[in-house]
């Protein structure tokens, strides 16, 4: 009968010549190999406890059981044992499909269909086996049964083989070859079964079946218990990739370049679908591929995180490649640290160059502005020298101008020194009564510029601030308004409004104002819109430098009348101005009385 | 009678303005008509005959300080030399700066001469020489319409 003939041929019992002994020996070897494969798979399951390793262990345990039962029981086994043996043979490809499905799920309808077909074949086996034992001859029915079994076995095995083979695409070399070894093994086992079922009675067929069988087990063992020599050989490509990545990483100079070099290498070495490098606060330095869901693993580097999305096959077939990825991550860490150092060095160099340029410009401007009064001084000296009989009125004029220019140079030098001190001399903050400070400034201003009025607009808080710098800032702002307001009876009002992170001082006047195109320029050192005010042109530059030293900013706001200077300072108002008492209410209006000399 | 050479002096510093004016007043062999302005914006108003200068004739020669409020000397020079009707007016920079960048920029923008301010005696000598040059030696272009 074709059925028993097929089974006997698988067992190698039909040959009665010396070749038959060889075939029998090969069958024993194949049996041992199947048992070894089952033990390796089972050990892997015990170690990993993963879904894939569970199905793999079940697959080879079933196959080994079928083979061992066949060897041990021989031809005299009872019918029920035959049926069980065939059941095992039918279960093998089903279990292998379950293993493959852990990486790449099949559609849900597949399982009921396959299970039904397997169950149907089992029932058919139960029906066919007694007839075979009784010697009843129904060649067409038997052939149909054998064909059905072969088609079922081959179809499932080829499906799994194709999935594993295709899944190896894009994987690192070691993982890819392991997967394809398994695919080849599944195909070889199918071929063995086809040969056994359809190949006839000859020794050649028997030998072929056993050789296919042994080759299949060896390939299975290679797939998930790869010898060290093969591992090293198959991993050579990725090791070389790692070396090339290391060389390239040592030449890059920015974090973005590190990402650009690292990520393609990571994908090739690890067999990742997606790789991404991000800073610790989430900014993406580089991305290779389209991320979906959470990363399979993340390597935390000192300056960044390397996130990798693996294929489903990698945890099973490519574990060692993940370690290669970690090595690559370490190299990237070094490169990132180097890039950071280079970046800071470059920034420091640029800062120094900018500071040098600023210094050069400042020195030029300062020397020019010092030359101006000096030339005037020399000019008047020349005039006195050239005119021995100069009239006393003219001489008096010359001497007055000489004195004024000398004083101007003196003021200029003092202001320059003060400007240079801002930021260099450390003055600690203290509680400052802003209203009291304004009164002091107002008193000084009206001494210098009689007719100028300084008023307080609203309440002025106590501030936790550097009193010296704050006084300098307010003094220079008021002085600027008085000098350049355009008329002697100017009124300067000072206010303080809270902001979200401090206070905004307002110094407003009712003078001629500043054209919008000059509102930024006037903060430059020695910049004046006209000479009539007599100042050095450093006042507003000093105000800006102080505001920036205090962590704030200064600008002229749009204004229809006069100039409106706003100084934003991140200072804490520590004590609110005391509420007005009943007595105060009778003598003050919404603004405090103007302060005059 | 030779018509006077109309000179516009743009100088913000009052003492320097005094020296320049005195230096130019001392020239006896050249008739000069000197007008002084205090900054670059006023210099442009004068040349373009705007505002209070609407009735003023165009200057024959301009002496231009570099560092002035509102509009600097280089800004004024650039605007004048970019105007086809005014670019023919000779402009002489008069500055205390001898920095190469300033000299180069002044000539690059079309300045006709660069005089460095020195002491009063030297300044007088230089200015008188310049006025003789523009007023007696060279032929000036016709005055812009």
XYZ file of C-alpha atoms in Angstrom:
742
model
C 0.000 0.000 0.000
C 1.324 3.425 -0.778
C 0.684 4.588 2.786
C 2.626 1.853 4.572
C 5.190 1.850 1.820
C 5.700 5.569 2.416
C 6.010 5.083 6.109
C 8.289 2.075 5.801
C 10.478 3.988 3.398
C 10.731 6.848 5.870
C 11.839 4.257 8.360
C 14.223 2.747 5.850
C 13.006 -0.800 6.500
C 12.263 -1.792 2.976
C 15.795 -2.117 1.691
C 17.271 -5.627 2.243
C 20.730 -5.009 0.828
C 23.884 -3.535 2.392
C 22.717 -0.115 1.227
C 19.737 -0.722 3.394
C 22.018 -0.926 6.418
C 23.499 2.412 5.474
C 20.070 3.873 5.106
C 19.111 2.443 8.478
C 22.222 4.011 9.986
C 21.362 7.362 8.460
C 17.878 7.023 9.854
C 19.282 6.507 13.319
C 21.547 9.535 12.867
C 18.622 11.600 11.691
C 16.664 10.461 14.740
C 19.464 11.567 17.055
C 19.685 14.881 15.294
C 15.958 15.447 15.626
C 16.195 14.708 19.352
C 19.188 17.056 19.671
C 17.287 19.747 17.809
C 14.318 19.283 20.103
C 16.527 19.540 23.182
C 18.195 22.719 21.917
C 14.820 24.241 21.143
C 13.507 23.274 24.566
C 16.558 24.730 26.306
C 16.082 27.936 24.368
C 12.488 28.083 25.534
C 13.522 27.589 29.147
C 16.013 30.456 28.776
C 13.865 32.911 26.789
C 10.325 32.017 27.842
C 9.198 33.798 24.712
C 6.232 32.980 22.459
C 8.450 32.143 19.463
C 10.727 29.808 21.408
C 7.671 28.052 22.894
C 6.279 27.176 19.457
C 9.708 26.211 18.191
C 10.193 23.820 21.113
C 6.742 22.311 20.484
C 7.519 21.910 16.784
C 10.715 19.965 17.249
C 9.492 18.035 20.246
C 6.650 16.765 18.042
C 8.949 15.934 15.153
C 11.480 14.197 17.391
C 8.699 12.207 19.012
C 7.416 11.034 15.635
C 10.877 9.937 14.559
C 11.760 8.249 17.841
C 8.437 6.400 17.988
C 9.047 5.221 14.472
C 12.498 3.949 15.275
C 11.554 2.324 18.566
C 8.199 0.762 17.658
C 9.069 -0.493 14.192
C 6.389 -1.962 11.856
C 4.506 -3.777 14.566
C 2.933 -0.831 16.237
C -0.827 -0.897 16.672
C -3.114 1.103 14.466
C -3.720 3.771 17.087
C 0.021 4.398 17.307
C 0.155 4.726 13.538
C -2.615 7.275 13.708
C -0.757 9.165 16.428
C 2.407 9.075 14.396
C 0.583 10.551 11.426
C -1.045 13.072 13.759
C 2.432 14.173 14.834
C 3.484 14.453 11.219
C 0.426 16.600 10.491
C 1.008 18.704 13.626
C 4.606 19.564 12.720
C 3.906 22.075 9.890
C 1.006 23.544 11.883
C 3.319 24.204 14.833
C 5.977 25.607 12.503
C 3.377 28.014 11.142
C 2.575 29.050 14.708
C 6.266 29.770 15.219
C 6.455 31.891 12.042
C 3.235 33.690 13.004
C 4.866 35.080 16.168
C 6.960 37.362 13.926
C 4.461 38.064 11.196
C 0.861 37.140 12.006
C -1.299 35.321 9.488
C -4.860 36.483 8.786
C -7.247 35.178 11.440
C -9.177 32.967 9.040
C -6.048 30.858 8.358
C -6.064 29.022 11.669
C -9.576 27.630 11.575
C -9.025 26.535 7.982
C -5.697 24.849 8.671
C -7.006 23.228 11.845
C -10.028 21.908 9.981
C -7.895 20.490 7.202
C -5.542 18.885 9.719
C -8.433 17.383 11.639
C -9.957 16.117 8.425
C -6.716 14.482 7.414
C -6.454 12.856 10.825
C -9.913 11.373 10.508
C -9.028 10.201 7.030
C -5.904 8.599 8.454
C -7.936 6.799 11.071
C -10.193 5.503 8.319
C -7.401 4.529 5.934
C -4.982 2.876 8.368
C -7.092 -0.235 9.290
C -7.669 -0.910 5.597
C -3.943 -0.713 4.934
C -3.207 -3.117 7.732
C -5.863 -5.531 6.430
C -4.231 -5.425 3.030
C -7.319 -4.088 1.299
C -6.310 -2.694 -2.007
C -7.826 0.667 -2.917
C -5.089 2.312 -4.843
C -7.018 5.405 -5.892
C -8.235 6.167 -2.374
C -4.779 5.573 -0.931
C -3.124 7.735 -3.571
C -5.616 10.485 -2.849
C -4.864 10.275 0.838
C -1.092 10.404 0.309
C -1.483 13.291 -2.075
C -3.633 15.171 0.423
C -1.107 14.671 3.210
C 1.762 15.709 0.970
C -0.071 18.797 -0.288
C -0.994 19.837 3.270
C 2.563 19.296 4.546
C 4.244 20.980 1.604
C 1.823 23.917 1.449
C 2.319 24.816 5.082
C 6.072 24.243 4.993
C 6.525 26.305 1.837
C 4.450 29.123 3.347
C 6.646 29.197 6.426
C 9.811 28.910 4.329
C 8.753 31.778 2.115
C 7.963 33.990 5.120
C 11.275 33.284 6.809
C 13.208 33.724 3.571
C 11.450 36.977 2.753
C 11.727 38.175 6.347
C 15.495 37.872 6.139
C 15.596 40.688 3.629
C 17.180 43.745 5.224
C 18.368 41.839 8.270
C 22.012 41.747 9.307
C 23.960 38.922 7.704
C 23.917 36.540 10.674
C 20.185 36.933 11.313
C 19.385 36.720 7.607
C 21.339 33.505 7.125
C 19.844 31.939 10.210
C 16.354 32.692 8.974
C 17.104 31.420 5.501
C 18.736 28.293 6.909
C 15.486 27.585 8.682
C 13.528 28.265 5.520
C 15.747 25.879 3.572
C 15.406 23.253 6.292
C 11.618 23.430 6.133
C 11.743 23.014 2.361
C 14.164 20.098 2.559
C 11.938 18.295 5.032
C 9.019 18.802 2.644
C 11.087 17.385 -0.174
C 11.952 14.390 1.991
C 8.278 13.728 2.567
C 7.464 14.158 -1.125
C 10.238 11.771 -2.045
C 9.045 9.251 0.514
C 5.476 9.424 -0.680
C 6.015 9.453 -4.431
C 9.502 8.211 -5.152
C 8.916 4.498 -5.494
C 10.657 1.542 -3.793
C 14.337 2.015 -4.692
C 17.404 2.421 -2.493
C 18.135 5.735 -4.121
C 14.852 7.105 -2.907
C 15.462 5.775 0.580
C 18.950 7.289 0.622
C 17.638 10.596 -0.708
C 14.941 10.761 1.903
C 17.426 10.237 4.741
C 19.949 12.661 3.327
C 17.255 15.323 2.922
C 16.119 14.599 6.433
C 19.608 14.894 7.929
C 20.345 18.043 5.930
C 17.119 19.557 7.177
C 17.995 18.898 10.828
C 21.495 20.246 10.372
C 20.077 23.412 8.837
C 17.577 23.698 11.690
C 20.418 23.426 14.197
C 22.412 26.023 12.258
C 19.439 28.342 12.379
C 19.085 28.490 16.146
C 22.304 27.031 17.503
C 24.781 28.572 15.071
C 28.372 27.396 15.709
C 30.795 30.104 16.798
C 32.928 29.837 13.680
C 29.928 30.416 11.432
C 28.721 33.265 13.622
C 32.062 35.017 13.357
C 32.188 34.484 9.619
C 28.635 35.660 9.002
C 29.080 38.664 11.249
C 32.196 39.852 9.421
C 30.174 42.189 7.198
C 28.630 43.948 10.195
C 31.962 44.122 12.015
C 33.411 45.812 8.970
C 30.433 48.184 8.912
C 31.096 48.961 12.565
C 34.718 49.759 11.810
C 33.799 52.085 8.951
C 31.232 53.806 11.139
C 33.852 54.314 13.861
C 36.258 55.901 11.381
C 33.601 58.249 10.025
C 32.347 59.188 13.475
C 35.780 60.404 14.467
C 35.750 62.981 11.683
C 32.382 64.660 12.250
C 32.163 67.968 14.099
C 28.495 68.599 14.934
C 25.735 66.605 16.612
C 23.700 66.639 13.402
C 26.641 65.192 11.473
C 26.978 62.479 14.126
C 23.341 61.566 13.545
C 23.824 61.634 9.792
C 26.736 59.195 9.985
C 25.465 57.017 12.833
C 21.914 56.213 11.881
C 22.421 54.538 8.485
C 25.175 52.415 10.036
C 22.927 51.493 12.954
C 20.216 50.356 10.569
C 22.618 48.196 8.596
C 24.473 46.758 11.576
C 21.433 46.043 13.711
C 18.963 45.425 10.932
C 16.675 48.116 12.258
C 13.631 49.444 10.459
C 14.042 52.889 11.965
C 16.758 54.634 13.962
C 16.522 58.031 15.581
C 18.892 60.183 17.596
C 17.359 62.748 19.946
C 18.678 65.099 22.602
C 17.622 64.448 26.183
C 14.961 67.144 25.918
C 13.413 65.578 22.842
C 14.887 67.560 19.951
C 15.502 65.294 16.955
C 19.100 65.312 15.741
C 18.507 62.794 12.973
C 15.993 60.231 11.756
C 16.327 57.305 9.367
C 13.062 55.655 8.401
C 9.481 56.262 9.563
C 8.931 55.495 13.235
C 5.735 53.766 14.279
C 4.870 53.152 17.888
C 7.471 52.913 20.610
C 11.083 52.021 19.860
C 12.224 48.447 20.431
C 15.065 49.681 22.568
C 16.797 52.918 23.513
C 20.462 53.417 24.237
C 21.017 56.333 26.611
C 24.150 58.231 25.608
C 25.645 61.073 27.592
C 24.349 63.750 25.258
C 21.508 62.038 23.453
C 19.270 58.999 23.175
C 19.576 56.459 20.365
C 16.174 54.908 19.662
C 15.920 51.862 17.469
C 12.868 50.211 15.951
C 13.688 46.589 15.168
C 11.916 44.107 12.965
C 9.940 41.428 14.804
C 12.516 38.823 13.799
C 15.433 40.572 15.460
C 14.806 39.664 19.116
C 14.888 35.982 18.096
C 17.424 35.875 15.281
C 19.452 39.080 15.839
C 20.162 39.381 19.561
C 23.882 39.731 19.059
C 23.390 42.501 16.548
C 21.733 44.545 19.286
C 25.024 44.342 21.171
C 26.818 45.613 18.076
C 24.352 48.478 18.054
C 25.258 49.253 21.648
C 28.943 49.375 20.684
C 28.077 51.764 17.891
C 26.167 53.830 20.404
C 29.269 54.140 22.581
C 31.281 55.371 19.622
C 28.539 57.857 18.846
C 28.693 59.043 22.443
C 32.382 59.837 22.033
C 31.669 61.596 18.768
C 28.873 63.638 20.357
C 31.117 64.671 23.224
C 33.779 65.690 20.739
C 31.238 67.606 18.623
C 30.003 69.397 21.728
C 33.543 70.346 22.676
C 34.274 71.577 19.170
C 31.043 73.524 19.158
C 31.855 75.237 22.414
C 35.361 75.945 21.251
C 34.034 77.457 18.048
C 31.525 79.519 20.003
C 34.239 80.735 22.355
C 36.398 81.688 19.403
C 33.520 83.575 17.797
C 32.753 85.305 21.094
C 36.361 86.401 21.395
C 36.397 87.632 17.808
C 33.146 89.515 18.346
C 34.508 91.014 21.542
C 37.668 92.053 19.731
C 35.670 93.659 16.961
C 33.527 95.438 19.526
C 36.623 96.592 21.376
C 38.225 97.821 18.190
C 35.112 99.758 17.272
C 34.870 101.166 20.778
C 38.517 102.226 20.831
C 38.101 103.930 17.475
C 34.982 105.773 18.571
C 36.451 106.709 21.940
C 39.651 107.993 20.430
C 37.719 109.981 17.849
C 35.548 111.564 20.510
C 38.568 112.380 22.639
C 40.343 113.902 19.651
C 37.478 116.319 19.075
C 37.824 118.353 22.302
C 41.600 117.974 22.144
C 41.708 119.544 18.692
C 39.511 122.340 19.974
C 41.881 122.876 22.904
C 44.890 122.978 20.625
C 43.051 125.261 18.233
C 42.375 127.852 20.921
C 45.953 127.573 22.163
C 47.092 128.247 18.598
C 44.809 131.264 18.404
C 46.175 132.706 21.641
C 49.660 132.074 20.370
C 48.944 133.606 16.965
C 47.277 136.715 18.341
C 49.588 138.299 20.920
C 47.495 141.444 20.971
C 44.236 139.586 21.275
C 41.399 141.565 22.773
C 40.492 140.537 26.274
C 36.944 139.666 25.206
C 38.285 137.260 22.581
C 40.896 135.892 25.014
C 38.157 135.360 27.571
C 36.141 133.489 24.956
C 39.117 131.316 24.024
C 39.841 130.477 27.651
C 36.174 129.660 28.290
C 36.107 127.280 25.332
C 39.380 125.742 26.396
C 38.058 125.140 29.885
C 34.791 123.695 28.478
C 36.662 121.307 26.181
C 39.009 120.214 28.944
C 36.021 119.537 31.208
C 34.308 117.698 28.445
C 37.343 115.451 28.058
C 37.333 114.917 31.786
C 33.625 113.953 31.741
C 34.191 111.742 28.765
C 36.994 109.845 30.446
C 34.923 109.461 33.632
C 31.915 108.201 31.695
C 34.054 105.783 29.741
C 35.525 104.417 32.942
C 32.038 104.028 34.417
C 30.864 102.280 31.301
C 33.763 99.862 31.525
C 33.002 99.132 35.193
C 29.470 97.884 34.502
C 29.654 94.104 34.600
C 33.182 94.064 36.043
C 32.596 95.435 39.513
C 30.402 93.145 41.564
C 27.818 94.973 43.663
C 25.405 92.875 45.668
C 21.660 93.584 45.660
C 19.824 95.136 48.590
C 16.430 96.576 49.367
C 15.965 99.789 47.386
C 13.209 102.307 48.065
C 12.565 103.403 44.493
C 10.585 106.473 45.530
C 13.454 107.630 47.702
C 15.932 106.989 44.905
C 13.860 109.043 42.484
C 13.736 111.923 44.964
C 17.542 111.907 45.156
C 17.912 111.786 41.383
C 15.353 114.549 40.935
C 17.198 116.784 43.362
C 20.461 116.372 41.478
C 18.797 116.825 38.085
C 17.138 120.076 38.980
C 20.444 121.402 40.361
C 22.075 120.722 37.003
C 19.084 121.749 34.890
C 17.004 124.398 36.614
C 13.484 124.383 35.270
C 13.370 120.650 34.876
C 10.610 118.955 36.876
C 10.729 115.318 37.922
C 7.401 113.794 38.997
C 6.360 110.346 40.163
C 3.512 108.705 38.284
C 1.717 106.199 40.506
C 3.237 104.107 43.275
C 6.884 103.172 43.274
C 7.703 99.862 44.966
C 10.648 98.753 47.044
C 12.897 96.569 44.944
C 15.518 93.984 45.678
C 18.217 95.396 43.420
C 21.725 96.744 43.003
C 21.202 100.268 44.371
C 24.246 101.833 42.686
C 23.376 100.552 39.236
C 19.711 101.406 39.596
C 20.581 104.947 40.638
C 22.993 105.282 37.704
C 20.336 104.056 35.314
C 17.630 106.431 36.531
C 20.090 109.334 36.784
C 21.322 108.917 33.211
C 17.811 108.483 31.864
C 16.604 111.662 33.578
C 19.767 113.522 32.572
C 19.234 112.463 28.966
C 15.672 113.786 29.007
C 16.776 117.063 30.554
C 19.666 117.574 28.109
C 17.990 116.587 24.898
C 14.316 117.245 25.603
C 14.515 120.396 23.540
C 13.458 122.920 26.135
C 14.521 124.004 29.605
C 11.167 123.555 31.386
C 10.782 119.911 30.575
C 8.807 117.583 32.865
C 10.064 114.050 33.392
C 7.661 111.540 34.956
C 8.775 108.225 36.418
C 6.552 105.191 36.883
C 6.896 101.520 37.778
C 4.497 98.837 36.531
C 4.669 95.157 37.456
C 5.351 92.674 34.640
C 5.074 88.879 34.586
C 8.656 88.485 35.744
C 9.628 91.828 37.310
C 8.990 95.508 36.871
C 8.931 97.996 33.994
C 10.257 101.474 34.753
C 8.896 104.275 32.608
C 10.845 107.530 32.186
C 8.715 109.846 30.049
C 9.184 113.485 29.142
C 7.162 116.103 27.319
C 10.025 117.316 25.168
C 10.664 117.119 21.418
C 10.821 113.339 21.413
C 13.020 111.067 19.309
C 12.246 110.235 15.654
C 11.473 106.547 15.291
C 14.433 105.960 12.943
C 16.856 107.066 15.662
C 15.315 105.289 18.664
C 17.751 102.390 18.505
C 20.769 104.372 17.327
C 20.742 106.671 20.357
C 21.756 103.733 22.566
C 25.110 103.599 20.773
C 28.184 104.932 22.532
C 28.829 108.604 21.694
C 25.659 108.784 19.628
C 23.811 112.081 19.981
C 21.086 113.539 17.845
C 22.436 117.008 18.413
C 25.317 118.701 20.138
C 23.245 121.271 21.966
C 22.709 119.206 25.101
C 26.403 119.159 25.895
C 26.588 115.548 27.049
C 29.184 112.923 26.132
C 26.788 110.644 24.262
C 27.423 107.814 26.706
C 24.394 108.221 28.994
C 21.916 105.994 27.163
C 24.657 103.486 26.297
C 25.329 103.243 30.027
C 21.610 102.799 30.737
C 21.445 99.912 28.290
C 24.548 98.255 29.633
C 23.194 98.472 33.199
C 19.771 97.165 32.167
C 21.395 94.210 30.411
C 23.710 93.548 33.332
C 20.608 93.358 35.550
C 19.089 90.863 33.131
C 16.625 93.282 31.549
C 16.171 95.409 28.476
C 15.638 99.035 27.495
C 13.941 100.708 24.569
C 12.085 103.815 23.487
C 8.381 103.119 23.039
C 6.246 104.825 20.437
C 5.063 108.165 21.687
C 3.148 111.051 20.175
C 4.582 113.583 22.609
C 8.075 113.548 24.025
C 10.282 110.527 24.607
C 9.017 107.385 26.395
C 11.864 105.299 27.766
C 10.911 101.822 29.062
C 13.233 99.731 31.150
C 12.187 96.132 31.849
C 13.996 94.625 34.792
C 13.557 91.176 36.351
C 13.595 92.647 39.845
C 11.447 91.534 42.730
C 9.163 94.065 44.361
C 9.580 93.032 47.970
C 7.407 95.510 49.771
C 4.342 97.125 48.286
C 4.130 100.877 48.705
C 2.127 101.632 51.893
C -1.532 102.529 51.317
C -2.381 106.202 51.499
C -3.699 107.302 54.891
C -6.745 109.553 55.262
C -4.427 112.514 55.851
C -2.464 111.765 52.707
C -5.631 111.538 50.646
C -6.522 115.127 51.394
C -3.180 116.474 50.179
C -2.240 114.260 47.218
C -3.876 113.498 43.907
C -3.378 110.406 41.742
C 0.248 111.483 41.135
C 2.619 112.587 43.830
C 3.588 116.261 43.901
C 6.308 117.128 41.421
C 9.736 117.502 42.891
C 11.521 120.761 42.203
C 14.660 122.310 43.522
C 33.623 140.714 -10.628
C 34.085 137.057 -9.896
C 31.111 135.597 -8.130
C 31.926 134.309 -4.676
C 32.588 130.635 -4.168
C 29.640 129.245 -2.234
C 30.897 126.923 0.471
C 28.689 124.760 2.645
C 30.314 123.633 5.896
C 28.629 120.718 7.690
C 30.181 120.420 11.174
C 28.408 119.493 14.415
C 31.044 120.629 16.907
C 30.667 124.355 17.603
C 34.351 124.924 18.305
C 35.408 123.218 15.101
C 32.799 125.213 13.255
C 34.337 128.355 14.751
C 37.839 127.399 13.607
C 36.734 126.525 10.096
C 34.786 129.702 9.728
C 37.689 131.771 11.003
C 40.090 130.000 8.669
C 37.873 130.688 5.658
C 37.251 134.299 6.663
C 40.975 135.012 6.528
C 41.176 134.378 2.767
C 41.504 137.760 1.123
C 42.131 136.827 -2.486
C 39.123 134.561 -2.878
C 35.591 135.651 -2.326
C 33.736 133.074 -0.303
C 30.139 132.801 0.756
C 30.183 130.401 3.697
C 27.116 128.697 5.130
C 27.399 126.413 8.159
C 24.991 123.650 9.237
C 25.145 121.547 12.376
C 24.360 118.041 11.190
C 23.951 115.822 8.158
C 20.185 116.164 7.908
C 20.471 119.920 7.790
C 23.202 119.640 5.132
C 20.854 117.654 2.914
C 18.038 120.121 3.513
C 20.339 122.894 2.338
C 21.523 121.090 -0.793
C 18.018 119.965 -1.717
C 16.693 123.439 -0.847
C 14.102 122.182 1.612
C 12.385 124.050 4.423
C 14.136 127.232 5.498
C 16.700 126.718 2.750
C 14.180 126.787 -0.095
C 15.576 130.002 -1.519
C 19.226 129.188 -1.102
C 21.397 128.549 -4.148
C 23.239 125.262 -4.421
C 26.769 125.282 -2.966
C 29.822 125.175 -5.229
C 31.863 123.177 -2.738
C 30.917 121.195 0.372
C 33.161 120.651 3.404
C 31.750 117.637 5.236
C 32.576 116.318 8.688
C 32.253 112.538 9.046
C 30.761 111.991 12.484
C 27.583 114.042 12.862
C 24.242 113.526 14.568
C 21.081 112.459 12.703
C 22.866 111.769 9.401
C 26.568 111.010 9.287
C 28.958 112.506 6.754
C 29.239 109.252 4.838
C 25.446 108.965 4.616
C 25.232 112.512 3.251
C 28.066 111.830 0.793
C 26.406 108.641 -0.425
C 23.100 110.392 -0.984
C 24.648 113.341 -2.793
C 26.804 111.237 -5.066
C 23.867 108.980 -5.871
C 21.821 111.909 -7.095
C 22.549 112.607 -10.766
C 21.824 116.317 -10.391
C 23.961 116.828 -7.303
C 26.841 114.383 -7.779
C 28.882 116.996 -9.640
C 29.234 119.215 -6.566
C 32.766 118.657 -5.188
C 32.712 117.300 -1.654
C 35.735 117.427 0.575
C 35.676 115.396 3.764
C 37.046 117.237 6.774
C 37.628 114.846 9.660
C 39.925 114.164 12.600
C 39.891 110.474 11.625
C 42.851 109.166 9.652
C 41.656 105.573 9.753
C 42.229 103.859 6.430
C 38.714 102.453 6.386
C 37.197 105.938 6.632
C 39.459 107.343 3.931
C 38.745 104.430 1.618
C 35.009 104.565 2.180
C 34.907 108.324 1.547
C 36.613 107.980 -1.804
C 34.628 104.866 -2.653
C 31.404 106.815 -2.176
C 32.637 109.502 -4.524
C 34.293 112.015 -2.232
C 36.563 114.398 -4.104
C 39.098 115.014 -1.340
C 39.868 114.016 2.240
C 41.304 116.642 4.592
C 42.455 115.733 8.059
C 41.755 118.112 10.910
C 44.904 119.116 12.721
C 45.734 122.147 14.860
C 44.221 125.516 14.024
C 47.286 126.763 12.187
C 47.506 123.680 9.993
C 43.756 123.660 9.483
C 43.812 127.245 8.287
C 46.616 126.518 5.865
C 44.887 123.384 4.512
C 41.508 125.039 4.085
C 42.948 128.056 2.333
C 44.832 125.789 0.013
C 41.664 123.836 -0.672
C 39.672 126.986 -1.416
C 42.346 128.249 -3.778
C 42.247 124.863 -5.479
C 38.483 124.804 -5.944
C 38.074 128.549 -6.443
C 41.045 129.460 -8.643
C 42.822 126.448 -10.058
C 40.147 123.999 -11.181
C 37.136 124.642 -13.330
C 33.992 123.825 -11.407
C 30.927 122.319 -13.046
C 27.906 124.504 -13.549
C 25.705 124.786 -10.532
C 22.821 122.290 -10.463
C 19.493 123.726 -11.488
